[in-house]
Coordinates of C-alpha atoms and ligand atoms in Angstrom, one line a residue:
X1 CA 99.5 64.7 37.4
X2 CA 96.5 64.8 35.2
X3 CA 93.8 67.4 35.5
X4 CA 91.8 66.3 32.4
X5 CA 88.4 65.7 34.1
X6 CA 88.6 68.6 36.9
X7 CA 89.2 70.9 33.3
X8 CA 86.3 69.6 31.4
X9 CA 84.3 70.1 34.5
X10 CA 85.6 73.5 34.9
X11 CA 84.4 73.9 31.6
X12 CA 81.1 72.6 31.8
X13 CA 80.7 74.8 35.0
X14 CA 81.6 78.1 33.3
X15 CA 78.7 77.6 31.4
X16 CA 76.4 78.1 34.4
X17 CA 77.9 79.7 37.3
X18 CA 79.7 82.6 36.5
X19 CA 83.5 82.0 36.5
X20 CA 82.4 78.3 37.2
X21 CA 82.8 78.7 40.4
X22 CA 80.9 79.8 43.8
X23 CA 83.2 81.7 45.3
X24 CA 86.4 83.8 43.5
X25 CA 89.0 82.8 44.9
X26 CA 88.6 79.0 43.9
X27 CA 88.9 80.0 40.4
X28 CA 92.7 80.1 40.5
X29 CA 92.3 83.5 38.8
X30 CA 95.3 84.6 40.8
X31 CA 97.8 81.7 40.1
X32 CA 96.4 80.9 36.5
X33 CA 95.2 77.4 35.7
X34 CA 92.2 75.0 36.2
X35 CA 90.8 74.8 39.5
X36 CA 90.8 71.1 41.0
X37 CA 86.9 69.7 41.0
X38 CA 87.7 67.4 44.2
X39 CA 85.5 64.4 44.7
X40 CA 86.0 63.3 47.6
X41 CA 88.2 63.9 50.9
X42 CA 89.6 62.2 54.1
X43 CA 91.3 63.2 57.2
X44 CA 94.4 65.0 55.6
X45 CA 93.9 64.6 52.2
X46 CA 91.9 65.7 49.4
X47 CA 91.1 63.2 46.0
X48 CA 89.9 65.0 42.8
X49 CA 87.9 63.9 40.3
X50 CA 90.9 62.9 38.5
X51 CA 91.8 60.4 41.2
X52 CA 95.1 62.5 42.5
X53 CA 95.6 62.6 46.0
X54 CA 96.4 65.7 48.1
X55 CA 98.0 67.1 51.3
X56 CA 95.4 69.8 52.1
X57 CA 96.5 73.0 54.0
X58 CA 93.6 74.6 53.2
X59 CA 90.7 72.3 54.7
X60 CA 87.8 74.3 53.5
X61 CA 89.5 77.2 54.7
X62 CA 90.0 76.7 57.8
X63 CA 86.7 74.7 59.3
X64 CA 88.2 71.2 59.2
X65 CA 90.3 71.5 62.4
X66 CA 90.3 67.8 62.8
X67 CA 90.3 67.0 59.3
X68 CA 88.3 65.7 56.7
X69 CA 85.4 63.3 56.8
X70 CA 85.8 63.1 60.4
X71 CA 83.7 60.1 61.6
X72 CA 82.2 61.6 65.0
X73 CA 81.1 65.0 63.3
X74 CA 79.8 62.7 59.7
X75 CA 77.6 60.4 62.0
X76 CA 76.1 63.2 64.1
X77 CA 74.8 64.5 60.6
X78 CA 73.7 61.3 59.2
X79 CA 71.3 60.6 62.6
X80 CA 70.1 64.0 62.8
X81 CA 69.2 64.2 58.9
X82 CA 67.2 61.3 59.6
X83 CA 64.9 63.1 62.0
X84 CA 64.3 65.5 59.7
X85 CA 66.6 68.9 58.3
X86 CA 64.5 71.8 58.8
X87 CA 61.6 72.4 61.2
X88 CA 61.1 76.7 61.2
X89 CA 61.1 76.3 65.0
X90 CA 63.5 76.4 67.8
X91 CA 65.2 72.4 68.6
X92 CA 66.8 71.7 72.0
X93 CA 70.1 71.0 69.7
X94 CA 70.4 75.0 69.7
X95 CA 70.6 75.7 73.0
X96 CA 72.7 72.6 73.8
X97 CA 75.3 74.3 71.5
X98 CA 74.9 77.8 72.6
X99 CA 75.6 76.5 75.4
X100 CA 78.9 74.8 74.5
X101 CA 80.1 77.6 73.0
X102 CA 79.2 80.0 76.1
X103 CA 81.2 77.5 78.5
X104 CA 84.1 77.7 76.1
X105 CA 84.4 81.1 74.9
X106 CA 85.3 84.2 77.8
X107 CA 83.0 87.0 78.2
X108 CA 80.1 85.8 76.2
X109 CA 76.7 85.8 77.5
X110 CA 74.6 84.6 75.0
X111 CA 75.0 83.9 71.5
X112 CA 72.8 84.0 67.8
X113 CA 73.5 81.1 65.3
X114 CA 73.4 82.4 61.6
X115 CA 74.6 81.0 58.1
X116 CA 78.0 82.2 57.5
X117 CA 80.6 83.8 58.5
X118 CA 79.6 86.9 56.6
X119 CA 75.7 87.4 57.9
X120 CA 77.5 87.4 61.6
X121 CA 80.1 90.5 60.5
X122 CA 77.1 92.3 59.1
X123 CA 74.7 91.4 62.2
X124 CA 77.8 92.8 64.8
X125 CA 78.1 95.4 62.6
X126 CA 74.2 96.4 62.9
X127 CA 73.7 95.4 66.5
X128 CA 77.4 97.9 67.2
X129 CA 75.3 100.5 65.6
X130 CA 72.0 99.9 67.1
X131 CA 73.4 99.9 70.3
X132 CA 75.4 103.0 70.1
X133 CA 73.2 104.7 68.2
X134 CA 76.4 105.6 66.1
X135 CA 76.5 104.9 61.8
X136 CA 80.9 105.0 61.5
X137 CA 82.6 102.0 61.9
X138 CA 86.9 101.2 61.6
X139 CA 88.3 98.4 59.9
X140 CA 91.6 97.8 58.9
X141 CA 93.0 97.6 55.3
X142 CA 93.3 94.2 54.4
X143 CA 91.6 92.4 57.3
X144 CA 88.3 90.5 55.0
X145 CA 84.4 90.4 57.3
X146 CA 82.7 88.9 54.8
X147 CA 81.1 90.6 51.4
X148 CA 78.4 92.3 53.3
X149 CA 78.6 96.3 51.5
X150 CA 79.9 98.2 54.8
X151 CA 83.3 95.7 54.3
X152 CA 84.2 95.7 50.7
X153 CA 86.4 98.5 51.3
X154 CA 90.2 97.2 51.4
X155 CA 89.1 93.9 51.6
X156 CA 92.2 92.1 50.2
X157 CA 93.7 94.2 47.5
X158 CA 93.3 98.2 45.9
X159 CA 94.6 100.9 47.0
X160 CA 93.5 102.2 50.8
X161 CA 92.1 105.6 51.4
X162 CA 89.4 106.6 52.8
X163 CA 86.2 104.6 52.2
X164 CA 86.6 104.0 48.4
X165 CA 84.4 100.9 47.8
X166 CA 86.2 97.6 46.5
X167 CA 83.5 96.7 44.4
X168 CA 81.0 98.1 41.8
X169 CA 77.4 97.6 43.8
X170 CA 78.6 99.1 47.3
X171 CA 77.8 102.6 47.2
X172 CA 79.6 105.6 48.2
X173 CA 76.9 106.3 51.1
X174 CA 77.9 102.6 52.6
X175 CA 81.4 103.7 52.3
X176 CA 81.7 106.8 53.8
X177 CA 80.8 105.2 56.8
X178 CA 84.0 102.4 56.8
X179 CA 86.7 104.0 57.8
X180 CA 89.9 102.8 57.1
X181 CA 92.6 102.1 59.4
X182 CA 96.3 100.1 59.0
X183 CA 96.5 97.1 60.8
X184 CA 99.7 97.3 64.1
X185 CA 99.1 101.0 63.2
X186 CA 97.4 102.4 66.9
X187 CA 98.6 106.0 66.0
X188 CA 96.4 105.6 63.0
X189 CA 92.9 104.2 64.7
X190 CA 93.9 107.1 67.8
X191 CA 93.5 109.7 64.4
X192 CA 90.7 108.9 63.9
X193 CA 88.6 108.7 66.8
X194 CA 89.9 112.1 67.1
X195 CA 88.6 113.4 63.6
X196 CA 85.1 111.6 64.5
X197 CA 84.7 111.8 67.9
X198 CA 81.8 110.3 69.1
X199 CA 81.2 109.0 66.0
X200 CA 82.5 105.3 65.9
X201 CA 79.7 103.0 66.6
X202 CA 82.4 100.2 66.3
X203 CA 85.8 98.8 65.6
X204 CA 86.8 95.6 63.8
X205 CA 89.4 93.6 63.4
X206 CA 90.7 89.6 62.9
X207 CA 92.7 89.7 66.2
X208 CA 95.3 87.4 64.1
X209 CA 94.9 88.3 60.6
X210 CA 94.5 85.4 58.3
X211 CA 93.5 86.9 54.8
X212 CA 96.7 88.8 53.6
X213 CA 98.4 86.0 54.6
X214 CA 98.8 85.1 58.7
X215 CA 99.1 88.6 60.1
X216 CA 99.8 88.5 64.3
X217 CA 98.8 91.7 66.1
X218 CA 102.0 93.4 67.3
X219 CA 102.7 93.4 70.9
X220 CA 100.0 95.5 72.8
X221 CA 98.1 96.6 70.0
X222 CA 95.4 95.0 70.5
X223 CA 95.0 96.0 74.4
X224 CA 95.6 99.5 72.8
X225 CA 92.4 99.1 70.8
X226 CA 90.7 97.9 73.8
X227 CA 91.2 101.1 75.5
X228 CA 90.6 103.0 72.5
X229 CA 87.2 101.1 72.6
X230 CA 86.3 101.7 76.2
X231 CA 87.8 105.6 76.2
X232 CA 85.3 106.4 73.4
X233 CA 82.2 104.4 73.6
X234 CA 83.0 102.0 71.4
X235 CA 82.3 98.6 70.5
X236 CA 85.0 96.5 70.3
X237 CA 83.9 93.8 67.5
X238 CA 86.4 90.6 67.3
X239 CA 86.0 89.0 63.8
X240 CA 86.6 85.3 65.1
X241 CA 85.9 83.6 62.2
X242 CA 89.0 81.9 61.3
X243 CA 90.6 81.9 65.1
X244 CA 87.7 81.2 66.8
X245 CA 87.7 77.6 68.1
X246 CA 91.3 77.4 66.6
X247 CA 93.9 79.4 68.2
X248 CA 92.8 78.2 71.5
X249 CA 89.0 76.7 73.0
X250 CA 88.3 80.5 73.2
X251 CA 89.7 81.7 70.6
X252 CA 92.0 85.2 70.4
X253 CA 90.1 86.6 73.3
X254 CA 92.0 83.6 75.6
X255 CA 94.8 83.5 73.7
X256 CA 96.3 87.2 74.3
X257 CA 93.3 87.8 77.1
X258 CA 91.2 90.5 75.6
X259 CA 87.7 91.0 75.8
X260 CA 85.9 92.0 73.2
X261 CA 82.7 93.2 72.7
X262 CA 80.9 91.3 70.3
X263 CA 82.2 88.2 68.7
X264 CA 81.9 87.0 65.3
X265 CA 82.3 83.0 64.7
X266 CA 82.1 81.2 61.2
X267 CA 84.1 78.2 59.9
X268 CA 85.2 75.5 62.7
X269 CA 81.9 76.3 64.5
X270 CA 79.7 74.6 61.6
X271 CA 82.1 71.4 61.4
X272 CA 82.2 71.9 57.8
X273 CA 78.1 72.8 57.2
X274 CA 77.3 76.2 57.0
X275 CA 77.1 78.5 60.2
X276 CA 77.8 81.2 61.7
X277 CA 77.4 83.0 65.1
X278 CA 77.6 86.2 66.9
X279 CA 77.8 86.8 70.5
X280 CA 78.8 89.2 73.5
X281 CA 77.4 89.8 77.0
X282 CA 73.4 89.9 77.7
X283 CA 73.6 93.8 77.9
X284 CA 75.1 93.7 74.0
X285 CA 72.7 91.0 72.8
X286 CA 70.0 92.1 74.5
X287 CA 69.4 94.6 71.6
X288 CA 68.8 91.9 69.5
X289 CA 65.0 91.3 67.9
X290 CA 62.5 89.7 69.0
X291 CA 64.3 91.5 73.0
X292 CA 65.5 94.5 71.4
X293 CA 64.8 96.8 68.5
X294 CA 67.7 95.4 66.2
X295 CA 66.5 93.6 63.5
X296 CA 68.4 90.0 62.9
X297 CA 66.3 87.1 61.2
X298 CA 67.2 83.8 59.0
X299 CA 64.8 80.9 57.8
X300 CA 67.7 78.4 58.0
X301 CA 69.6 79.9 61.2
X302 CA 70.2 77.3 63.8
X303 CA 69.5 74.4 61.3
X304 CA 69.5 71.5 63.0
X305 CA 72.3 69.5 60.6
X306 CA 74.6 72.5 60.7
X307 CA 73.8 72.7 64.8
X308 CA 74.4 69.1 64.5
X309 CA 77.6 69.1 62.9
X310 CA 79.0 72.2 65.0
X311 CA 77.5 70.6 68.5
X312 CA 79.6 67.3 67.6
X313 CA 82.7 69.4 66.7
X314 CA 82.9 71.7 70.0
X315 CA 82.2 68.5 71.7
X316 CA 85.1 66.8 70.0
X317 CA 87.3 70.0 71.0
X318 CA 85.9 70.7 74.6
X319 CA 87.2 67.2 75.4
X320 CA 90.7 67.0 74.1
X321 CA 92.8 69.7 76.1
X322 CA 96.0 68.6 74.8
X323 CA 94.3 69.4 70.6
X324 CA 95.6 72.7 70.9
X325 CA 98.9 72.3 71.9
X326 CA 99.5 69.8 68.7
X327 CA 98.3 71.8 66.2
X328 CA 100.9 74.5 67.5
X329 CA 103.6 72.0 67.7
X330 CA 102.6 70.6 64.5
X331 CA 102.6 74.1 62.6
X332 CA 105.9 75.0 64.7
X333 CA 107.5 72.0 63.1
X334 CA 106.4 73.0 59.4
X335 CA 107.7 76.6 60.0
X336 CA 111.1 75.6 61.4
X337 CA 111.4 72.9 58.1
X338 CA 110.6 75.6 56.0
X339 CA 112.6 78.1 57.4
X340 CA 115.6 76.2 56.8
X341 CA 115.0 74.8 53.4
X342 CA 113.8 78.1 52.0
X343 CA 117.2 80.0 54.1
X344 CA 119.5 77.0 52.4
X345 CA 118.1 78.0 48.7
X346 CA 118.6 81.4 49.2
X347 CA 114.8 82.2 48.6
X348 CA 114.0 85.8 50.0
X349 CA 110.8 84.9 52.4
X350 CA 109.1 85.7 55.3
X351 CA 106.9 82.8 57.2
X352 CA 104.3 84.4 59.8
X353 CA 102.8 82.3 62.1
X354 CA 100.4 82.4 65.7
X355 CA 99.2 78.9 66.4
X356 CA 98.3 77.0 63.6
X357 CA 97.6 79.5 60.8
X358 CA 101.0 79.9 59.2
X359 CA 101.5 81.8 55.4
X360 CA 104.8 82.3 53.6
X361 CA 105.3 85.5 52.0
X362 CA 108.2 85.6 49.3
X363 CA 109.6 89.2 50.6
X364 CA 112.3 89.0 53.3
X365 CA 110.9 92.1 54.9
X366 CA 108.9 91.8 58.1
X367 CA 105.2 91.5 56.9
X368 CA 102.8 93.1 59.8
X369 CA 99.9 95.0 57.1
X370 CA 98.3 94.8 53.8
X371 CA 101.2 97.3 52.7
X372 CA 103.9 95.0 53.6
X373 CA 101.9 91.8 52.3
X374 CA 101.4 93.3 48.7
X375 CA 105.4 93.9 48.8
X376 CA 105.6 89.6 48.5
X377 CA 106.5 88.5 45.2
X378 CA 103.8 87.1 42.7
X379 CA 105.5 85.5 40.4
X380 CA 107.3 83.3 42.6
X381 CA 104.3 82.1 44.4
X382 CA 102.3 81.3 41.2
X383 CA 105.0 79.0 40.6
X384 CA 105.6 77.5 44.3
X385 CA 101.8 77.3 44.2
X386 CA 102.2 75.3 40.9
X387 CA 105.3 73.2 41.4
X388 CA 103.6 71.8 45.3
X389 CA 100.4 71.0 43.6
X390 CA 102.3 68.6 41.2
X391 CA 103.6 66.9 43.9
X392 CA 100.4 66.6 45.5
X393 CA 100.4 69.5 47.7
X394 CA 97.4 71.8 48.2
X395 CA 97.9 75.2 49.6
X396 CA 95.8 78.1 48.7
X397 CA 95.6 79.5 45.3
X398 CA 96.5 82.8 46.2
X399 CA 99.5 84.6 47.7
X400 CA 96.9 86.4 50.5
X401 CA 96.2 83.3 52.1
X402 CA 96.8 81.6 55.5
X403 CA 97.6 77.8 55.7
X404 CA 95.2 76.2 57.7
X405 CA 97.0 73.1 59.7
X406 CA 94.6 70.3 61.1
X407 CA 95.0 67.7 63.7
X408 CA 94.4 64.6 60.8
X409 CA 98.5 65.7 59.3
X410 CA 101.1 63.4 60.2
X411 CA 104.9 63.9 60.4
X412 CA 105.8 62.0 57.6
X413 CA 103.0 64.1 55.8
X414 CA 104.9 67.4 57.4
X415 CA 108.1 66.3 56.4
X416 CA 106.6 65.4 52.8
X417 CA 105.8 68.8 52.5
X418 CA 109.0 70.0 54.0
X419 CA 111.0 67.7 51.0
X420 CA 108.6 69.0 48.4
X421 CA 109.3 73.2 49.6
X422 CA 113.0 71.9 49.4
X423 CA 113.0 70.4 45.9
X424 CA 110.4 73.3 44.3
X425 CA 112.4 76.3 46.2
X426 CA 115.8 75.0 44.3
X427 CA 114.0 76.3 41.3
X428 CA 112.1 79.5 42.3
Ligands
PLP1 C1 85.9 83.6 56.1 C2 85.8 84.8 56.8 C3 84.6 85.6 56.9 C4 83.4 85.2 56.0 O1 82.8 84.0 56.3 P1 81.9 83.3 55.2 O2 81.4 82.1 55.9 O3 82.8 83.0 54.1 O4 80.8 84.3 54.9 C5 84.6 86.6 57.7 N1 85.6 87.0 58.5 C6 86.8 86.3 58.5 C7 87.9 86.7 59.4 C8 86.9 85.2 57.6 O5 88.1 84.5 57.6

């Protein structure tokens, strides 16, 4: 494959967006190499500017559900754009979705559209404390909210103690108030609610974490935290952003039948434009401005091409009950392929996988935290990373990253994949 235009664009770009790119992680920085410029994308597959074709398994990371260019979610913004794209004032379209999403999600009263995935974590997060009245919050190491300051602490790599910011910019006042916990570690959350009692305005977590690789929450953890939650006064905040809408119509809190307190949705909900949402039971969202004292705003929120787009895409879900069930039959058959190609090499791996989010981790230890998810092997994932993109196989550029599988893959495009793991994992 050539990559001669998608390197002089990447040059052209560096000029004028730092690291020539709008978000890090497309920048390859952690596999090395040029980043693809793609130009154009359909149903499964991805075509880049240098007219190679791809088998995405990253599909926007993680929004395009039913793949790309899908014609029922592409017309629904074509007809709205044409009545105009931003009015400053509530549309009919945003309650029609809200209330979609309330029908389709448990134990959700009402919910508020924003812009991405990250202004819902940091509106939970400021709701949580409003409500409470409480300024500490628990995450867990590795799990990723966004890049709002009170989460870039262990957000994907660095060592974890207590509230040492990530970044440069987040200050150590922000910090002090993140506290740290190990994912599958309850003993760990139970120390400390007792060193801050009545304290923790909120914990939260991805219920299935997808960015150290696919992560699932160990038997009865989560229930664990629930009670945690309720025993203490404590807000119970479900980052739904990548399962929402994926691992089942409502999400993790159907799947394993947890509530949570407030919900935080990003990715499939937008059908690919750019939304977010946050949401939890009247008492919750009650607290929210113009009702309640919390403070929560956004020119663009509810925009009626991204309400568009996300309204056509629950639609398109709502009324297929069996989508589900394919994706996790579809990701179940990649897993088993793998598992036996990878096994017949002799590759030490471990594939994680709850529905269909699926990662492979080069470490034949069970990976269940960040800790045992930095124990995978680099090297040989830069170069399994490498070797599938030859053969026309995008997965993502990093080795802390969950496959996203979508209804638009085939077999034969599964069992492509399966050759190419065979062929590249001879060679690893
Ligand atoms: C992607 C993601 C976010 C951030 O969403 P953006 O739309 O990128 O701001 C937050 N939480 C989780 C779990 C995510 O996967």
């Amino acid at each position: 494959m050539l990559y001669q235009r998608s390197s002089q664009l990447f040059v052209e770009a560096s000029k004028v967006i730092p690291g020539g790119v709008n978000s890090p992680v497309r920048a390859f920085k952690a596999v090395g190499g040029t980043p693809i410029f793609v130009k154009e994308a359909k149903g499964a597959y991805l075509f880049d500017e240098d007219g190679n074709k791809y088998i995405d398994y990253i599909n926007s990371w993680g929004p395009m559900i039913l793949g790309h260019a899908h014609e029922a979610v592409v017309n629904a913004v074509i007809e709205r754009a044409k009545l105009g794209t931003s009015f400053g004032t509530p549309t009919a379209l945003e309650t029609k979705i809200a209330e979609l999403a309330v029908a389709m999600v448990p134990n959700i009263d009402k919910i508020r559209f924003v812009n991405s995935g990250t202004e819902a974590c940091m509106s939970a997060i400021r709701l949580a404390r409003g409500y409470t009245k409480r300024d500490k919050i628990i995450k867990f190491s590795g799990c990723y909210h966004g890049h709002s300051d009170s989460f870039l602490i262990a957000a994907g790599s660095g060592l974890s103690t207590f509230g040492i910011p990530n970044s440069p910019g987040v200050t150590e006042g922000t910090a002090k108030d993140t506290l740290l916990a190990n994912y599958n570690d309850i003993e760990n959350v139970k120390a400390l609610f007792e060193a801050n009692k009545d304290e923790i305005a909120a914990v939260i977590i991805e219920p299935v974490a997808g960015n150290m690789g696919c992560i699932p929450p160990k038997a009865d953890f989560l229930n664990q935290l629930r009670s945690l939650c309720s025993q203490n006064g404590t807000l119970l905040i479900f980052d739904e952003v990548m399962t929402g809408f994926r691992l089942a119509k409502g999400g993790a809190q159907e799947l394993f039948g947890i509530q949570a307190d407030i919900i935080c949705f990003g990715k499939v909900i937008g059908g690919g434009l750019p939304v977010g949402a946050f949401a939890g039971r009247d008492e919750i969202m009650n607290y929210l401005s113009p009702l309640g004292p919390v403070y929560q705003a956004g020119t663009l929120s509810g925009n009626p091409l991204a309400m568009a787009a996300g309204l056509q895409m629950l639609t398109e879900l709502n009324n297929d009950p069996e989508l589900f069930k394919r994706l996790d039959e579809k990701t179940a058959y990649l897993e088993k392929g793998m598992h036996e190609v990878l096994s017949n090499n002799g590759v030490a791996f471990t594939i994680n996988r709850v529905g269909s989010m699926i990662s492979v981790h080069f470490d034949k230890d069970p990976v269940y935290d960040f800790n045992t998810a930095k124990n995978g092997d680099n090297d040989t994932f830069k170069k399994f990373f490498h070797e599938l993109l030859k053969k026309g196989i995008y997965i993502a550029p990093s080795a802390y990253e969950t496959w996203f599988i979508t209804d638009a893959l085939s077999y034969e495009d599964l069992d492509y994949t399966i050759q190419c793991v065979d062929e590249v994992s001879q060679n690893l």
